[in-house]
Every structure is written in structure tokens, then in C-alpha cells.
Short mmCIF file of C-alpha atoms in Angstrom, two decimals:
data_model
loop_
_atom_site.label_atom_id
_atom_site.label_comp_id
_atom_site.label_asym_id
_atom_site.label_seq_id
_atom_site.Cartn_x
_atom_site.Cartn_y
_atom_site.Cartn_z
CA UNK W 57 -3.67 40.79 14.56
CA UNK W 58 -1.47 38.82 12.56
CA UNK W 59 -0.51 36.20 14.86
CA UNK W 60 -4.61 35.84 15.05
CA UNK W 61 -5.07 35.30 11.42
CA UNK W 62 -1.90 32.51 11.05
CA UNK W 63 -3.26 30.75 13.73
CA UNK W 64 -6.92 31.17 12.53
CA UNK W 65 -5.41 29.79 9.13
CA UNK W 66 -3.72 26.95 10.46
CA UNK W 67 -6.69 25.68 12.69
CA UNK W 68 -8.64 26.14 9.46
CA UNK W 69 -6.66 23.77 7.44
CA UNK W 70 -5.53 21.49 10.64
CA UNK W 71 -9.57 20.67 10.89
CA UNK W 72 -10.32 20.99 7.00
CA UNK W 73 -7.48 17.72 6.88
CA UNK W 74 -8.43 15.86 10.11
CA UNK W 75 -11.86 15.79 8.52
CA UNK W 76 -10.81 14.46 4.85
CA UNK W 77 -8.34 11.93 6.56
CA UNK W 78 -11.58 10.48 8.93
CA UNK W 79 -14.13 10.74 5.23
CA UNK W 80 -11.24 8.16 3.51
CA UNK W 81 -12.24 4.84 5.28
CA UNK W 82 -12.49 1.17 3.44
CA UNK W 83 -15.95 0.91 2.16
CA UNK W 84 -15.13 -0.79 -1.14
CA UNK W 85 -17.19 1.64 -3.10
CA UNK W 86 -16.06 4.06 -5.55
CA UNK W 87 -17.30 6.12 -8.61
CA UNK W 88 -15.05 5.12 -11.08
CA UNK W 89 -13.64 1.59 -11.44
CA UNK W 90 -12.63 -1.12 -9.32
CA UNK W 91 -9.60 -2.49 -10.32
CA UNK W 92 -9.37 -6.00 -8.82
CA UNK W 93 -8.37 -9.73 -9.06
CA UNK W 94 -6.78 -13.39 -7.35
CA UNK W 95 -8.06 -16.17 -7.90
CA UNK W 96 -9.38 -17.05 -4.61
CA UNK W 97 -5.94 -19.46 -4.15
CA UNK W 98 -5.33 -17.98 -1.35
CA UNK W 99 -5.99 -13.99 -2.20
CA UNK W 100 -8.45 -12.06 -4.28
CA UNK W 101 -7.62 -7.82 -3.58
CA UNK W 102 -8.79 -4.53 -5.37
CA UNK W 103 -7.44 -0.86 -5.44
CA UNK W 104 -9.98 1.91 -5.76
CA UNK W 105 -10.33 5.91 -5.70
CA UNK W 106 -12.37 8.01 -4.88
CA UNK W 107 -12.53 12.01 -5.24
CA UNK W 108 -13.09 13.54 -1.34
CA UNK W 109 -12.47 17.49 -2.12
CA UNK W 110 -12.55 18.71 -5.52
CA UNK W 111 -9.11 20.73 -6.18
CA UNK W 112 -9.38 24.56 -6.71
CA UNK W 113 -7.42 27.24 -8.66
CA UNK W 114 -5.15 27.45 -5.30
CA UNK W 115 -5.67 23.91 -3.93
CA UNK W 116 -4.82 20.10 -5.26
CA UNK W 117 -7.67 17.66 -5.21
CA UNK W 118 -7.43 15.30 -1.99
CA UNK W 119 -8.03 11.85 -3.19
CA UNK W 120 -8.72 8.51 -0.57
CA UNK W 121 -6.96 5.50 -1.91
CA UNK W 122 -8.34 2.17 -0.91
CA UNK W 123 -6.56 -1.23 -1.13
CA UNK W 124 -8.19 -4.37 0.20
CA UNK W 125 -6.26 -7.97 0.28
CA UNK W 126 -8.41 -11.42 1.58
CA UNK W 127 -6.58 -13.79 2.40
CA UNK W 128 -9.23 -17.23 1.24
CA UNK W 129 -6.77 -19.44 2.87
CA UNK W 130 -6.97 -21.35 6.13
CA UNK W 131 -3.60 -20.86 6.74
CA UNK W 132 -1.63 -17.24 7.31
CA UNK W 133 0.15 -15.84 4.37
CA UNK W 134 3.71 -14.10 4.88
CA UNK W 135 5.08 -11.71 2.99
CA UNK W 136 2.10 -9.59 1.21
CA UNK W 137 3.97 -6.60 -1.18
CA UNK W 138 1.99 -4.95 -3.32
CA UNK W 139 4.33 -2.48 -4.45
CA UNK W 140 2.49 -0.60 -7.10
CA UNK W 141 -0.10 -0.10 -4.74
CA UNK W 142 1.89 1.04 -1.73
CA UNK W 143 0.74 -2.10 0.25
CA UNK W 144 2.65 -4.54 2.75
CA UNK W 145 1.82 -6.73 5.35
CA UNK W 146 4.21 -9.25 6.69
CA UNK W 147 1.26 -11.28 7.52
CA UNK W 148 -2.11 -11.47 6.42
CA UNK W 149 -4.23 -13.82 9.18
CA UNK W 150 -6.41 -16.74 7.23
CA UNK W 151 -9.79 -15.51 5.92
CA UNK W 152 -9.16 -12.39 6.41
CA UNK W 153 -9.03 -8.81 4.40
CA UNK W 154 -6.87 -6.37 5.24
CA UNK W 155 -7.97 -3.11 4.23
CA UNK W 156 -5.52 0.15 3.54
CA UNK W 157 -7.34 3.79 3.10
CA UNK W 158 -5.14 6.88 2.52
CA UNK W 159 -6.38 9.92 1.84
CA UNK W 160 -3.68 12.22 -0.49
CA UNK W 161 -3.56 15.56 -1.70
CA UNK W 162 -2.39 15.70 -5.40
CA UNK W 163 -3.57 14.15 -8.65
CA UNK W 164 -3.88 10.78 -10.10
CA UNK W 165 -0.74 9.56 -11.78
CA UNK W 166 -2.19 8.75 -15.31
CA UNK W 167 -1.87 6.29 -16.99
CA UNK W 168 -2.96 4.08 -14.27
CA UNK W 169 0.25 1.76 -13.20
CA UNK W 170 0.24 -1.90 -13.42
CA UNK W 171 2.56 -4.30 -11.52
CA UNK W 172 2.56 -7.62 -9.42
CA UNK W 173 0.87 -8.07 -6.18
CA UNK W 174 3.57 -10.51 -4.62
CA UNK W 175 2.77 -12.93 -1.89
CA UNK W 176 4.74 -15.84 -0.05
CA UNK W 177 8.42 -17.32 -0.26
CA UNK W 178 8.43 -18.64 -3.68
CA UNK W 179 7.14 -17.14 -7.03
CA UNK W 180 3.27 -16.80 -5.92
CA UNK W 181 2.02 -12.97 -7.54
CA UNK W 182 -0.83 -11.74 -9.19
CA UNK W 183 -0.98 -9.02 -11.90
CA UNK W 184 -2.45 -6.16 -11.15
CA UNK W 185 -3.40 -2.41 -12.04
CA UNK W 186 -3.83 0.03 -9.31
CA UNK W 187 -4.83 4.03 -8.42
CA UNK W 188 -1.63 5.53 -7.18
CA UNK W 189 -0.69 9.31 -6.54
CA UNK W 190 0.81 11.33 -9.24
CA UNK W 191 4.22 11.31 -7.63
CA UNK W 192 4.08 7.77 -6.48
CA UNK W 193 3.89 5.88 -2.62
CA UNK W 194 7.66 6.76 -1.88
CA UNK W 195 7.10 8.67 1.39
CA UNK W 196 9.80 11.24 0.28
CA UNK W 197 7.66 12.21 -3.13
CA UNK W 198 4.33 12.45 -0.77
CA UNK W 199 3.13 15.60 0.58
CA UNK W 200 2.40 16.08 4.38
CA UNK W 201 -1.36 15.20 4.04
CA UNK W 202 -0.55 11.73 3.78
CA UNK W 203 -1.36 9.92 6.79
CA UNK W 204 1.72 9.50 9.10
CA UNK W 205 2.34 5.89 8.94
CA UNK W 206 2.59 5.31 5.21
CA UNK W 207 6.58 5.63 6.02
CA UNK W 208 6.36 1.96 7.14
CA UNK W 209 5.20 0.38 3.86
CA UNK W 210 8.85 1.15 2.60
CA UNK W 211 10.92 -0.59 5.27
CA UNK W 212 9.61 -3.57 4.91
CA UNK W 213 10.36 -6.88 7.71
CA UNK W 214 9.85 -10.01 5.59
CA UNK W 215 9.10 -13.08 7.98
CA UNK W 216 10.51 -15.54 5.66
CA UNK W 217 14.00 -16.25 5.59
CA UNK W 218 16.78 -17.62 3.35
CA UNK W 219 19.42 -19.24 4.82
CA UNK W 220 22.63 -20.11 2.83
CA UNK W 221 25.79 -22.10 4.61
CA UNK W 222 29.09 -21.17 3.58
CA UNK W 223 31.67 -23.92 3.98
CA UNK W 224 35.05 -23.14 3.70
CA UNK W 225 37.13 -24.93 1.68
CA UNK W 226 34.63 -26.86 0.25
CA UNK W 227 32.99 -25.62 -3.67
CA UNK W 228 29.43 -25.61 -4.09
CA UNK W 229 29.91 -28.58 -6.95
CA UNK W 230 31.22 -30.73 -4.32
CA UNK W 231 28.99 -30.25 -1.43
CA UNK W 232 25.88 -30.95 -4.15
CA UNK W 233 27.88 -34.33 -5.08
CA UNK W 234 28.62 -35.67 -1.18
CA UNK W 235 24.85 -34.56 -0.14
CA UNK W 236 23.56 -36.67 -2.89
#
């Protein structure tokens, strides 16, 4: 009779998540606000919460995060991080958005963080304030709910590269003044 029940249990809260994971889907709409911004030149993006199951006395809230990057540009754009919002995409095709929906079990970290939404080889970022989870998008601080491939946004494989010679015998100073 036991076994019955944990099993009963389990398929109870197995079903109870597959169905708030398949409610948190990009729609752009939310109840409280939108944080967003770019400048069209090349991305505009927004991050955005909303409230799927209210918590309990014995159970955390489950919240769906949504963050949304368009890309404005006719060309590709490399190297999308968005940190603070738990976002990366080593490419982002032109005129395109790339959507990212999570659903989360836990609270809101408060107050809401604020940090750059980085794009590109050389300086281009945006600033930006974003809905994150109360103990952060570092998969080791996230609790099983989280969908199972939020462990890739933290290994990130950059496109572009930076590649340095090294020439023995021969000091930076004096390669710059025989190159010149």
C-alpha cells in the first residue's frame, strides 16, 4: 500500500510539472511589467514574468520566465550573452527573435537585477533590467523543475575568435615599429 501511494505521489507531481513546464511558452504578455529595450541597431529584447501556480504553505510559487532578443539586422549577430537574464545564443539569424521561456519553482529575486545584454566582438551592449529567480540562473543554485537544458547557457561556445601571434625573440614594441 505504500509503494501505491509513492508512486501515486510521484505521478501526481511528474504530471502537475509537465503541465506548468508546457503553460510557460513565449507569448510576450505578462501581468506585471515588461522590462525591455535596443535601439533597433541591430537588437531590441525584453524579459518578463509571469505567476503560473500560486505557492502554498508547503509549496514555492512556479514562475515562467520569458526572454525575447530580435535581431533588426540583415546580417547574423554572434555572440548574444545576456547574463543577467540567463540568455545565450552564439548566433542570432538576421530579423529574427529568439525567444527563451523557463518555467521555475521558487521566488523572484527582489530587487529586480540589472546588467548588460552583450552582443558581438567589440564593445556593442545594452543596459538592461531583468526577472531572474531568487537564487539566480547558475544551474547548480536551480532546483530540478527547471527545464533540463538551461545547463547549456553556462558553457558558453563564442564563434568569434581572438587570435594573438607570439614571436619569439622579438618584443611587442618592435614588431609594432617594423609593421608600421
Amino acid at each position: 500500500m505504500k509503494n501505491l501511494f509513492v508512486a501515486f505521489v510521484l505521478l501526481t507531481v511528474s504530471i502537475s510539472a509537465l503541465a506548468q513546464r508546457k503553460s510557460c511558452e513565449c507569448t510576450g504578455q505578462s501581468n506585471a511589467t515588461v522590462y525591455s529595450g535596443g535601439d533597433s541597431n541591430p537588437l531590441t529584447f525584453y524579459s518578463l514574468e509571469r505567476l503560473v501556480t500560486l505557492g502554498t504553505a508547503h509549496n514555492d510559487p512556479v514562475h515562467c520566465y520569458e526572454r525575447n532578443v530580435d535581431n533588426h539586422s540583415v546580417r547574423d549577430v554572434t555572440d548574444v550573452l545576456w547574463e543577467v537574464a540567463g540568455y545565450y545564443r552564439s548566433l542570432l539569424p538576421a530579423k529574427k527573435p529568439i525567444c527563451d521561456a523557463t518555467a521555475i519553482l521558487g521566488h523572484l529575486a527582489q530587487p529586480n537585477p540589472q546588467g548588460p545584454l552583450n552582443y558581438g566582438i567589440g564593445p556593442g551592449s545594452y543596459p538592461s533590467t531583468v526577472y531572474e529567480p531568487s537564487g539566480g540562473w547558475s544551474p547548480k543554485k536551480l532546483t530540478a523543475f527547471a527545464e533540463p537544458r538551461l545547463h547549456l547557457l553556462w558553457n558558453p561556445q563564442f564563434r568569434s575568435q581572438l587570435t594573438m601571434a607570439y614571436l619569439p625573440g622579438v618584443s611587442n614594441r618592435a614588431y609594432r615599429s617594423k609593421a608600421a
